Amino acid sequence: MDVSHLLDELNEAQRKAVTTESKHALVLAGAGSGKTRVLIHRLAWLIQVEHVSPHSILAVTFTNKAAGEMRERAQDLLQVSTRSMWIGTFHGIAHRLLRMHWQEAGLPENFQILDSDDQHRIIRRLIKEEGLDEAHWPARQAQWYINARKDEGQRPDAIEHMGNPMTAQWVRIYELYQASCDRAGLVDFADLLLRAHELWLHHPSLLDHYRSRLSHLLVDEFQDTNSIQYAWIRMLAGDDGSVLVVGDDDQSIYGWRGAQVENVQHFRRDFTDVQVVKLEQNYRSSGNILEAANALIANNEDRMGKKLWTADDKGAPITLYSAFNEQDEARFVVEQIEQWLGKGRRANEAAIVYRTSAQSRLFEEYLLKASIAYRVYGGQRFFERAEIKDALAYLRLIQNPNDDAALERVINTPTRGIGQKTISILRLQARESSLPMWQAAQECARQNLLPARALTALQVFMSLITDMRERMQDFTLGNQVQGVIEDSQLVSHYEKEPTEKMESRVENLRELVNAATAFVLPVEDADAGMDDLQSFLSHASLEAGETQGEAWDDCVQLMTLHSAKGLEFPMVFIVGLEDGLFPHQRSVMESGGRLEEERRLCYVGITRAREHLCLSHAEVRRMFGSESHCRPSRFLNEIPSELIQEIRPRMQVQRPWVGARSPEYPKPSSIKQDWPFSLGETVSHKKFGSGTVISFEGSGEHTRVQVNFNHAGAKWLVVAYANLTRS
């Protein structure tokens, strides 16, 4: 068989990774080095050259989008269908296993996946029922605690609280939450992975079956794996499996949600005969951008080490703008984008990235003033929208009436006279009798535990769900969704809202019908015995948990640095490069590698740029209602000055010297000045008292001076009227 086509388009390092004969391999793939190409060609190599059965390969990615791309590209390369192959996300593959082995996993056959929003609603309700003050026991913090424990593989009974009452209370909330999910047949995202791990742990014969069946494991974005995911891979591989992982320890930026960059190092310790291949040739960015990224990340100590390079030119220098304040920064960035568009470039080729989402506001304001279309990346996805979740909740109840989260969402949507008092009685009955709320409602009806009017309203609702389930069981999926929307009267409910909002909701409900009509039952779901509705509901839940965005219009992209990972643009602006903002204040103050993760985040931001990279910081920034003088980010000092071209502000501003490299931050004496005070001089004001001069703006009678007063903080004053005196 001629397999030369598998290697022709690969460079030397990529070929080495694709053709490795080692049992295990760790591919350190730098940004833009073609890791997806390596994974796909490795998959094809195993099938075409090593004659491995396609059904013996498990390929794991971190997003559904990446899994779909891998499946399509592998199919094009192999010219055979990949629909039945085990290619998917950790959550998707775990879900497939649990559907196939629901009995062994201790789950009901029609279990439902609980998304993050519904998980939060359940936890918040349980905290309230416990009589806890949510100000001291926030539902979001409880949600984080529960998911973090599951990511570590811990059930409530395995957590030692060592007499600590706070830990004991969190564990109690975890217990209540898990009991609620178990009664209702609900599985959250973290539980998918934990239950899949426990499935093999408690059923050795099943583990042996899958070890012999899935003998070759390929794992993408390995640096983002958490404890349970890594344990899952190790368990499945056993002693005989072959594992190839692809990752980049320099791009591990999700430690705050459980990812452990240490897994990259542990892989070489935990597996024998590991070949390490470094992919260092970059096909995305210019030479100057890569040199800046290399210099920055070299300051991290605990890394395996690699150096990106490109066969292309050095390209344009990196530009640095030292803005007077955040308004000046936003103005400058938007002006640069206007010039970019004036050269015939497209708006969606430019991205503004920032450390915190709150920074987007000013850029949105200035883009609007300039009539430039923009999109804030990471907005609400289709399956997360309220009207869609309402319709899906009805469908989930048809599928499984014991789904408490779905029942609570729609029991009084549209309004049908079932108030919070009735719902509280149902919750109490469910809790005392250890029953799902649907069965508790039946008990309330039998025992006349509700007032007549409330009982009638409840019975009407339950009859509606029962009638829909019986009448629609033979409908096509599209007709089921259409029928639920009509019978539930959701459209009439939303028609009471303002016109524009109503039209958007109704259009979304119509699109849900379209999505259901076009839905094709995946082979793996059919193999697991799922029907169209089960599969569609699972697809919707998994999509709602996805982090990647949808297709973009031709508009400027605004996003956080975390959201930017995996993306690339010809022009990138990284804004707000100030100590305390980026790196974030928490990372500067805390230990445990937080500063190194912030530096990796900056590295990720830099390597998103293909042609032009512009960095900016503000000397003064208003935060939490007051202006603060800002130090330029320490990361700017870690980029060689010869790579940077500074763009001076349009206004005349004297910069304080902060000890950075002199070309960008000159000493005061090196700049001609005609102001009445010197930087660093102590002055007094009749109202504000004593303070230090930290900056100037303007000239002549319009000169403004910024003074950091000892008690009043930083103030901008017009020199002609301030009556400042030297102290």
PDB file of C-alpha atoms in Angstrom, residues 110-346:
ATOM      1  CA  ASN A 110     -33.461   7.366  30.725  1.00  0.00           C
ATOM      2  CA  PHE A 111     -31.078   9.427  32.900  1.00  0.00           C
ATOM      3  CA  GLN A 112     -30.658  13.047  31.859  1.00  0.00           C
ATOM      4  CA  ILE A 113     -27.602  15.304  31.757  1.00  0.00           C
ATOM      5  CA  LEU A 114     -27.786  18.316  34.043  1.00  0.00           C
ATOM      6  CA  ASP A 115     -26.227  21.473  32.630  1.00  0.00           C
ATOM      7  CA  SER A 116     -24.406  24.066  34.720  1.00  0.00           C
ATOM      8  CA  ASP A 117     -27.369  26.450  35.005  1.00  0.00           C
ATOM      9  CA  ASP A 118     -29.784  23.780  36.243  1.00  0.00           C
ATOM     10  CA  GLN A 119     -27.115  22.444  38.606  1.00  0.00           C
ATOM     11  CA  HIS A 120     -26.831  25.899  40.156  1.00  0.00           C
ATOM     12  CA  ARG A 121     -30.618  26.170  40.526  1.00  0.00           C
ATOM     13  CA  ILE A 122     -30.801  22.866  42.408  1.00  0.00           C
ATOM     14  CA  ILE A 123     -27.916  23.756  44.733  1.00  0.00           C
ATOM     15  CA  ARG A 124     -29.370  27.182  45.457  1.00  0.00           C
ATOM     16  CA  ARG A 125     -32.730  25.646  46.325  1.00  0.00           C
ATOM     17  CA  LEU A 126     -31.117  23.067  48.649  1.00  0.00           C
ATOM     18  CA  ILE A 127     -29.140  25.766  50.465  1.00  0.00           C
ATOM     19  CA  LYS A 128     -32.372  27.688  51.023  1.00  0.00           C
ATOM     20  CA  GLU A 129     -34.170  24.555  52.266  1.00  0.00           C
ATOM     21  CA  GLU A 130     -31.367  23.946  54.757  1.00  0.00           C
ATOM     22  CA  GLY A 131     -32.026  27.386  56.200  1.00  0.00           C
ATOM     23  CA  LEU A 132     -28.524  28.567  55.322  1.00  0.00           C
ATOM     24  CA  ASP A 133     -27.707  32.181  54.564  1.00  0.00           C
ATOM     25  CA  GLU A 134     -26.621  32.256  50.928  1.00  0.00           C
ATOM     26  CA  ALA A 135     -24.465  35.297  51.687  1.00  0.00           C
ATOM     27  CA  HIS A 136     -22.267  32.955  53.740  1.00  0.00           C
ATOM     28  CA  TRP A 137     -22.882  29.801  51.672  1.00  0.00           C
ATOM     29  CA  PRO A 138     -23.063  31.015  48.046  1.00  0.00           C
ATOM     30  CA  ALA A 139     -24.562  28.546  45.590  1.00  0.00           C
ATOM     31  CA  ARG A 140     -21.820  29.282  43.035  1.00  0.00           C
ATOM     32  CA  GLN A 141     -19.149  28.439  45.579  1.00  0.00           C
ATOM     33  CA  ALA A 142     -20.972  25.244  46.540  1.00  0.00           C
ATOM     34  CA  GLN A 143     -21.225  24.342  42.855  1.00  0.00           C
ATOM     35  CA  TRP A 144     -17.503  24.920  42.430  1.00  0.00           C
ATOM     36  CA  TYR A 145     -16.756  22.829  45.532  1.00  0.00           C
ATOM     37  CA  ILE A 146     -18.877  19.887  44.377  1.00  0.00           C
ATOM     38  CA  ASN A 147     -17.461  19.862  40.852  1.00  0.00           C
ATOM     39  CA  ALA A 148     -13.894  20.200  42.135  1.00  0.00           C
ATOM     40  CA  ARG A 149     -14.368  17.224  44.454  1.00  0.00           C
ATOM     41  CA  LYS A 150     -15.785  15.154  41.603  1.00  0.00           C
ATOM     42  CA  ASP A 151     -12.871  16.156  39.402  1.00  0.00           C
ATOM     43  CA  GLU A 152     -10.638  14.770  42.141  1.00  0.00           C
ATOM     44  CA  GLY A 153     -12.670  11.539  42.196  1.00  0.00           C
ATOM     45  CA  GLN A 154     -14.192  12.167  45.623  1.00  0.00           C
ATOM     46  CA  ARG A 155     -17.685  11.269  46.763  1.00  0.00           C
ATOM     47  CA  PRO A 156     -18.994  12.938  49.966  1.00  0.00           C
ATOM     48  CA  ASP A 157     -18.199   9.941  52.174  1.00  0.00           C
ATOM     49  CA  ALA A 158     -14.551  10.056  51.067  1.00  0.00           C
ATOM     50  CA  ILE A 159     -13.963  13.652  52.168  1.00  0.00           C
ATOM     51  CA  GLU A 160     -12.309  14.129  55.553  1.00  0.00           C
ATOM     52  CA  HIS A 161     -13.424  17.355  57.191  1.00  0.00           C
ATOM     53  CA  MET A 162     -11.126  16.843  60.226  1.00  0.00           C
ATOM     54  CA  GLY A 163     -13.578  18.592  62.544  1.00  0.00           C
ATOM     55  CA  ASN A 164     -13.662  21.720  60.391  1.00  0.00           C
ATOM     56  CA  PRO A 165     -17.303  22.943  60.527  1.00  0.00           C
ATOM     57  CA  MET A 166     -17.011  24.839  57.227  1.00  0.00           C
ATOM     58  CA  THR A 167     -15.773  21.770  55.342  1.00  0.00           C
ATOM     59  CA  ALA A 168     -18.437  19.674  57.067  1.00  0.00           C
ATOM     60  CA  GLN A 169     -21.146  22.056  55.809  1.00  0.00           C
ATOM     61  CA  TRP A 170     -19.870  21.955  52.220  1.00  0.00           C
ATOM     62  CA  VAL A 171     -19.845  18.159  52.386  1.00  0.00           C
ATOM     63  CA  ARG A 172     -23.424  18.232  53.725  1.00  0.00           C
ATOM     64  CA  ILE A 173     -24.523  20.370  50.746  1.00  0.00           C
ATOM     65  CA  TYR A 174     -22.709  17.946  48.427  1.00  0.00           C
ATOM     66  CA  GLU A 175     -24.577  15.005  50.023  1.00  0.00           C
ATOM     67  CA  LEU A 176     -27.967  16.711  49.676  1.00  0.00           C
ATOM     68  CA  TYR A 177     -27.249  17.667  46.084  1.00  0.00           C
ATOM     69  CA  GLN A 178     -26.112  14.182  45.100  1.00  0.00           C
ATOM     70  CA  ALA A 179     -29.140  12.587  46.760  1.00  0.00           C
ATOM     71  CA  SER A 180     -31.412  14.976  44.841  1.00  0.00           C
ATOM     72  CA  CYS A 181     -29.731  14.080  41.530  1.00  0.00           C
ATOM     73  CA  ASP A 182     -29.872  10.352  42.237  1.00  0.00           C
ATOM     74  CA  ARG A 183     -33.604  10.485  43.021  1.00  0.00           C
ATOM     75  CA  ALA A 184     -34.307  12.328  39.776  1.00  0.00           C
ATOM     76  CA  GLY A 185     -31.970  10.333  37.525  1.00  0.00           C
ATOM     77  CA  LEU A 186     -29.742  13.342  36.793  1.00  0.00           C
ATOM     78  CA  VAL A 187     -26.040  13.350  35.986  1.00  0.00           C
ATOM     79  CA  ASP A 188     -24.002  16.560  35.879  1.00  0.00           C
ATOM     80  CA  PHE A 189     -20.908  17.129  33.722  1.00  0.00           C
ATOM     81  CA  ALA A 190     -18.389  16.265  36.435  1.00  0.00           C
ATOM     82  CA  ASP A 191     -20.401  13.172  37.350  1.00  0.00           C
ATOM     83  CA  LEU A 192     -20.230  11.860  33.778  1.00  0.00           C
ATOM     84  CA  LEU A 193     -16.479  11.402  34.123  1.00  0.00           C
ATOM     85  CA  LEU A 194     -16.546  10.190  37.708  1.00  0.00           C
ATOM     86  CA  ARG A 195     -19.257   7.609  37.031  1.00  0.00           C
ATOM     87  CA  ALA A 196     -17.438   6.370  33.906  1.00  0.00           C
ATOM     88  CA  HIS A 197     -14.307   5.908  36.025  1.00  0.00           C
ATOM     89  CA  GLU A 198     -16.275   4.143  38.764  1.00  0.00           C
ATOM     90  CA  LEU A 199     -17.925   1.930  36.135  1.00  0.00           C
ATOM     91  CA  TRP A 200     -14.560   0.367  35.326  1.00  0.00           C
ATOM     92  CA  LEU A 201     -13.330   0.490  38.909  1.00  0.00           C
ATOM     93  CA  HIS A 202     -16.305  -1.518  40.180  1.00  0.00           C
ATOM     94  CA  HIS A 203     -16.658  -3.841  37.185  1.00  0.00           C
ATOM     95  CA  PRO A 204     -13.270  -5.368  36.296  1.00  0.00           C
ATOM     96  CA  SER A 205     -14.746  -7.543  33.540  1.00  0.00           C
ATOM     97  CA  LEU A 206     -16.051  -4.450  31.756  1.00  0.00           C
ATOM     98  CA  LEU A 207     -12.663  -2.795  32.136  1.00  0.00           C
ATOM     99  CA  ASP A 208     -10.942  -5.837  30.643  1.00  0.00           C
ATOM    100  CA  HIS A 209     -13.368  -5.753  27.717  1.00  0.00           C
ATOM    101  CA  TYR A 210     -12.626  -2.126  26.895  1.00  0.00           C
ATOM    102  CA  ARG A 211      -8.892  -2.524  27.447  1.00  0.00           C
ATOM    103  CA  SER A 212      -8.789  -5.265  24.824  1.00  0.00           C
ATOM    104  CA  ARG A 213     -11.135  -3.373  22.508  1.00  0.00           C
ATOM    105  CA  LEU A 214      -9.646   0.136  22.733  1.00  0.00           C
ATOM    106  CA  SER A 215      -5.932  -0.608  22.576  1.00  0.00           C
ATOM    107  CA  HIS A 216      -4.691   2.653  21.022  1.00  0.00           C
ATOM    108  CA  LEU A 217      -5.468   5.931  22.785  1.00  0.00           C
ATOM    109  CA  LEU A 218      -4.906   9.405  21.302  1.00  0.00           C
ATOM    110  CA  VAL A 219      -5.430  12.411  23.573  1.00  0.00           C
ATOM    111  CA  ASP A 220      -5.460  16.048  22.448  1.00  0.00           C
ATOM    112  CA  GLU A 221      -4.846  19.121  24.674  1.00  0.00           C
ATOM    113  CA  PHE A 222      -3.316  16.867  27.300  1.00  0.00           C
ATOM    114  CA  GLN A 223      -2.151  19.827  29.407  1.00  0.00           C
ATOM    115  CA  ASP A 224      -5.817  20.585  30.152  1.00  0.00           C
ATOM    116  CA  THR A 225      -6.646  17.202  31.713  1.00  0.00           C
ATOM    117  CA  ASN A 226      -7.718  17.110  35.341  1.00  0.00           C
ATOM    118  CA  SER A 227      -7.229  14.366  37.919  1.00  0.00           C
ATOM    119  CA  ILE A 228     -10.205  12.200  36.979  1.00  0.00           C
ATOM    120  CA  GLN A 229      -9.517  12.460  33.241  1.00  0.00           C
ATOM    121  CA  TYR A 230      -5.899  11.422  33.677  1.00  0.00           C
ATOM    122  CA  ALA A 231      -6.924   8.577  36.006  1.00  0.00           C
ATOM    123  CA  TRP A 232      -9.484   7.507  33.403  1.00  0.00           C
ATOM    124  CA  ILE A 233      -6.822   7.343  30.675  1.00  0.00           C
ATOM    125  CA  ARG A 234      -4.384   5.465  32.900  1.00  0.00           C
ATOM    126  CA  MET A 235      -7.039   2.943  33.896  1.00  0.00           C
ATOM    127  CA  LEU A 236      -8.127   2.283  30.320  1.00  0.00           C
ATOM    128  CA  ALA A 237      -4.549   1.950  29.046  1.00  0.00           C
ATOM    129  CA  GLY A 238      -3.560  -0.576  31.700  1.00  0.00           C
ATOM    130  CA  ASP A 239      -0.296  -2.387  31.017  1.00  0.00           C
ATOM    131  CA  ASP A 240      -0.908  -3.260  27.376  1.00  0.00           C
ATOM    132  CA  GLY A 241      -2.531  -0.206  25.801  1.00  0.00           C
ATOM    133  CA  SER A 242      -0.627   2.276  23.646  1.00  0.00           C
ATOM    134  CA  VAL A 243      -1.063   5.985  24.442  1.00  0.00           C
ATOM    135  CA  LEU A 244      -0.063   9.051  22.423  1.00  0.00           C
ATOM    136  CA  VAL A 245      -0.811  12.389  24.040  1.00  0.00           C
ATOM    137  CA  VAL A 246      -0.449  15.799  22.415  1.00  0.00           C
ATOM    138  CA  GLY A 247      -0.183  18.923  24.516  1.00  0.00           C
ATOM    139  CA  ASP A 248       1.728  22.054  25.388  1.00  0.00           C
ATOM    140  CA  ASP A 249       2.682  22.755  28.975  1.00  0.00           C
ATOM    141  CA  ASP A 250       3.224  26.391  27.952  1.00  0.00           C
ATOM    142  CA  GLN A 251      -0.476  26.720  27.097  1.00  0.00           C
ATOM    143  CA  SER A 252      -1.935  25.302  30.298  1.00  0.00           C
ATOM    144  CA  ILE A 253      -4.222  28.146  31.430  1.00  0.00           C
ATOM    145  CA  TYR A 254      -7.159  26.391  33.083  1.00  0.00           C
ATOM    146  CA  GLY A 255      -5.752  25.584  36.510  1.00  0.00           C
ATOM    147  CA  TRP A 256      -8.637  27.515  38.076  1.00  0.00           C
ATOM    148  CA  ARG A 257     -11.061  24.898  36.780  1.00  0.00           C
ATOM    149  CA  GLY A 258      -9.059  21.817  37.716  1.00  0.00           C
ATOM    150  CA  ALA A 259      -6.616  21.325  34.824  1.00  0.00           C
ATOM    151  CA  GLN A 260      -3.263  20.031  36.023  1.00  0.00           C
ATOM    152  CA  VAL A 261      -0.250  20.962  33.925  1.00  0.00           C
ATOM    153  CA  GLU A 262       1.697  18.486  36.096  1.00  0.00           C
ATOM    154  CA  ASN A 263       0.057  15.662  34.142  1.00  0.00           C
ATOM    155  CA  VAL A 264       2.446  16.408  31.264  1.00  0.00           C
ATOM    156  CA  GLN A 265       5.393  15.672  33.557  1.00  0.00           C
ATOM    157  CA  HIS A 266       3.619  12.761  35.261  1.00  0.00           C
ATOM    158  CA  PHE A 267       2.994  11.042  31.942  1.00  0.00           C
ATOM    159  CA  ARG A 268       6.685  10.249  31.552  1.00  0.00           C
ATOM    160  CA  ARG A 269       6.781   8.951  35.134  1.00  0.00           C
ATOM    161  CA  ASP A 270       3.617   6.834  34.969  1.00  0.00           C
ATOM    162  CA  PHE A 271       4.129   5.256  31.536  1.00  0.00           C
ATOM    163  CA  THR A 272       7.181   3.324  30.360  1.00  0.00           C
ATOM    164  CA  ASP A 273       8.998   3.673  27.027  1.00  0.00           C
ATOM    165  CA  VAL A 274       7.731   7.211  26.390  1.00  0.00           C
ATOM    166  CA  GLN A 275       9.154   8.968  23.342  1.00  0.00           C
ATOM    167  CA  VAL A 276       9.065  12.770  23.568  1.00  0.00           C
ATOM    168  CA  VAL A 277       8.675  14.663  20.294  1.00  0.00           C
ATOM    169  CA  LYS A 278       8.768  18.451  20.177  1.00  0.00           C
ATOM    170  CA  LEU A 279       6.854  20.323  17.470  1.00  0.00           C
ATOM    171  CA  GLU A 280       8.540  23.711  17.356  1.00  0.00           C
ATOM    172  CA  GLN A 281       8.047  24.938  13.794  1.00  0.00           C
ATOM    173  CA  ASN A 282       5.205  27.449  13.810  1.00  0.00           C
ATOM    174  CA  TYR A 283       2.977  27.947  10.763  1.00  0.00           C
ATOM    175  CA  ARG A 284       0.937  30.837  12.145  1.00  0.00           C
ATOM    176  CA  SER A 285       2.917  33.821  13.406  1.00  0.00           C
ATOM    177  CA  SER A 286       5.717  36.047  12.157  1.00  0.00           C
ATOM    178  CA  GLY A 287       9.257  35.778  13.535  1.00  0.00           C
ATOM    179  CA  ASN A 288       9.035  38.824  15.805  1.00  0.00           C
ATOM    180  CA  ILE A 289       5.862  37.558  17.446  1.00  0.00           C
ATOM    181  CA  LEU A 290       7.428  34.161  18.082  1.00  0.00           C
ATOM    182  CA  GLU A 291      10.617  35.675  19.506  1.00  0.00           C
ATOM    183  CA  ALA A 292       8.509  37.714  21.928  1.00  0.00           C
ATOM    184  CA  ALA A 293       6.544  34.624  22.974  1.00  0.00           C
ATOM    185  CA  ASN A 294       9.742  32.581  23.467  1.00  0.00           C
ATOM    186  CA  ALA A 295      11.398  35.286  25.554  1.00  0.00           C
ATOM    187  CA  LEU A 296       8.334  35.713  27.748  1.00  0.00           C
ATOM    188  CA  ILE A 297       7.681  32.033  28.484  1.00  0.00           C
ATOM    189  CA  ALA A 298      11.373  31.365  29.176  1.00  0.00           C
ATOM    190  CA  ASN A 299      10.793  33.111  32.524  1.00  0.00           C
ATOM    191  CA  ASN A 300       8.682  30.164  33.705  1.00  0.00           C
ATOM    192  CA  GLU A 301      10.836  27.675  35.554  1.00  0.00           C
ATOM    193  CA  ASP A 302       8.762  24.499  35.672  1.00  0.00           C
ATOM    194  CA  ARG A 303       8.435  23.698  31.971  1.00  0.00           C
ATOM    195  CA  MET A 304       9.736  21.023  29.642  1.00  0.00           C
ATOM    196  CA  GLY A 305      11.115  23.601  27.260  1.00  0.00           C
ATOM    197  CA  LYS A 306      10.827  24.265  23.540  1.00  0.00           C
ATOM    198  CA  LYS A 307      11.439  27.192  21.232  1.00  0.00           C
ATOM    199  CA  LEU A 308       9.045  28.187  18.466  1.00  0.00           C
ATOM    200  CA  TRP A 309      10.490  29.191  15.098  1.00  0.00           C
ATOM    201  CA  THR A 310       9.187  29.953  11.628  1.00  0.00           C
ATOM    202  CA  ALA A 311      10.543  29.729   8.116  1.00  0.00           C
ATOM    203  CA  ASP A 312       8.751  32.996   7.322  1.00  0.00           C
ATOM    204  CA  ASP A 313      10.050  36.556   7.714  1.00  0.00           C
ATOM    205  CA  LYS A 314      10.363  38.448  10.977  1.00  0.00           C
ATOM    206  CA  GLY A 315       7.400  40.561   9.950  1.00  0.00           C
ATOM    207  CA  ALA A 316       6.229  43.820  11.457  1.00  0.00           C
ATOM    208  CA  PRO A 317       7.542  44.883  14.869  1.00  0.00           C
ATOM    209  CA  ILE A 318       5.276  44.494  17.870  1.00  0.00           C
ATOM    210  CA  THR A 319       3.729  47.842  18.735  1.00  0.00           C
ATOM    211  CA  LEU A 320       3.340  49.141  22.276  1.00  0.00           C
ATOM    212  CA  TYR A 321       1.003  51.967  23.221  1.00  0.00           C
ATOM    213  CA  SER A 322       1.336  53.564  26.658  1.00  0.00           C
ATOM    214  CA  ALA A 323      -2.069  55.162  27.050  1.00  0.00           C
ATOM    215  CA  PHE A 324      -2.845  58.038  29.379  1.00  0.00           C
ATOM    216  CA  ASN A 325      -5.954  56.245  30.679  1.00  0.00           C
ATOM    217  CA  GLU A 326      -8.407  53.531  29.679  1.00  0.00           C
ATOM    218  CA  GLN A 327     -10.386  55.915  27.430  1.00  0.00           C
ATOM    219  CA  ASP A 328      -7.225  56.839  25.563  1.00  0.00           C
ATOM    220  CA  GLU A 329      -6.389  53.152  25.223  1.00  0.00           C
ATOM    221  CA  ALA A 330      -9.811  52.327  23.735  1.00  0.00           C
ATOM    222  CA  ARG A 331      -9.637  55.325  21.402  1.00  0.00           C
ATOM    223  CA  PHE A 332      -6.215  54.285  20.112  1.00  0.00           C
ATOM    224  CA  VAL A 333      -7.213  50.654  19.509  1.00  0.00           C
ATOM    225  CA  VAL A 334     -10.350  51.623  17.582  1.00  0.00           C
ATOM    226  CA  GLU A 335      -8.384  54.128  15.491  1.00  0.00           C
ATOM    227  CA  GLN A 336      -5.937  51.364  14.598  1.00  0.00           C
ATOM    228  CA  ILE A 337      -8.828  49.134  13.557  1.00  0.00           C
ATOM    229  CA  GLU A 338     -10.229  51.936  11.403  1.00  0.00           C
ATOM    230  CA  GLN A 339      -6.878  52.183   9.637  1.00  0.00           C
ATOM    231  CA  TRP A 340      -6.856  48.401   9.222  1.00  0.00           C
ATOM    232  CA  LEU A 341     -10.288  48.476   7.586  1.00  0.00           C
ATOM    233  CA  GLY A 342      -9.159  51.389   5.417  1.00  0.00           C
ATOM    234  CA  LYS A 343      -6.521  49.097   3.918  1.00  0.00           C
ATOM    235  CA  GLY A 344      -9.223  46.724   2.707  1.00  0.00           C
ATOM    236  CA  ARG A 345      -8.893  44.211   5.537  1.00  0.00           C
ATOM    237  CA  ARG A 346     -11.926  42.527   7.091  1.00  0.00           C
TER     238      ARG A 346
END
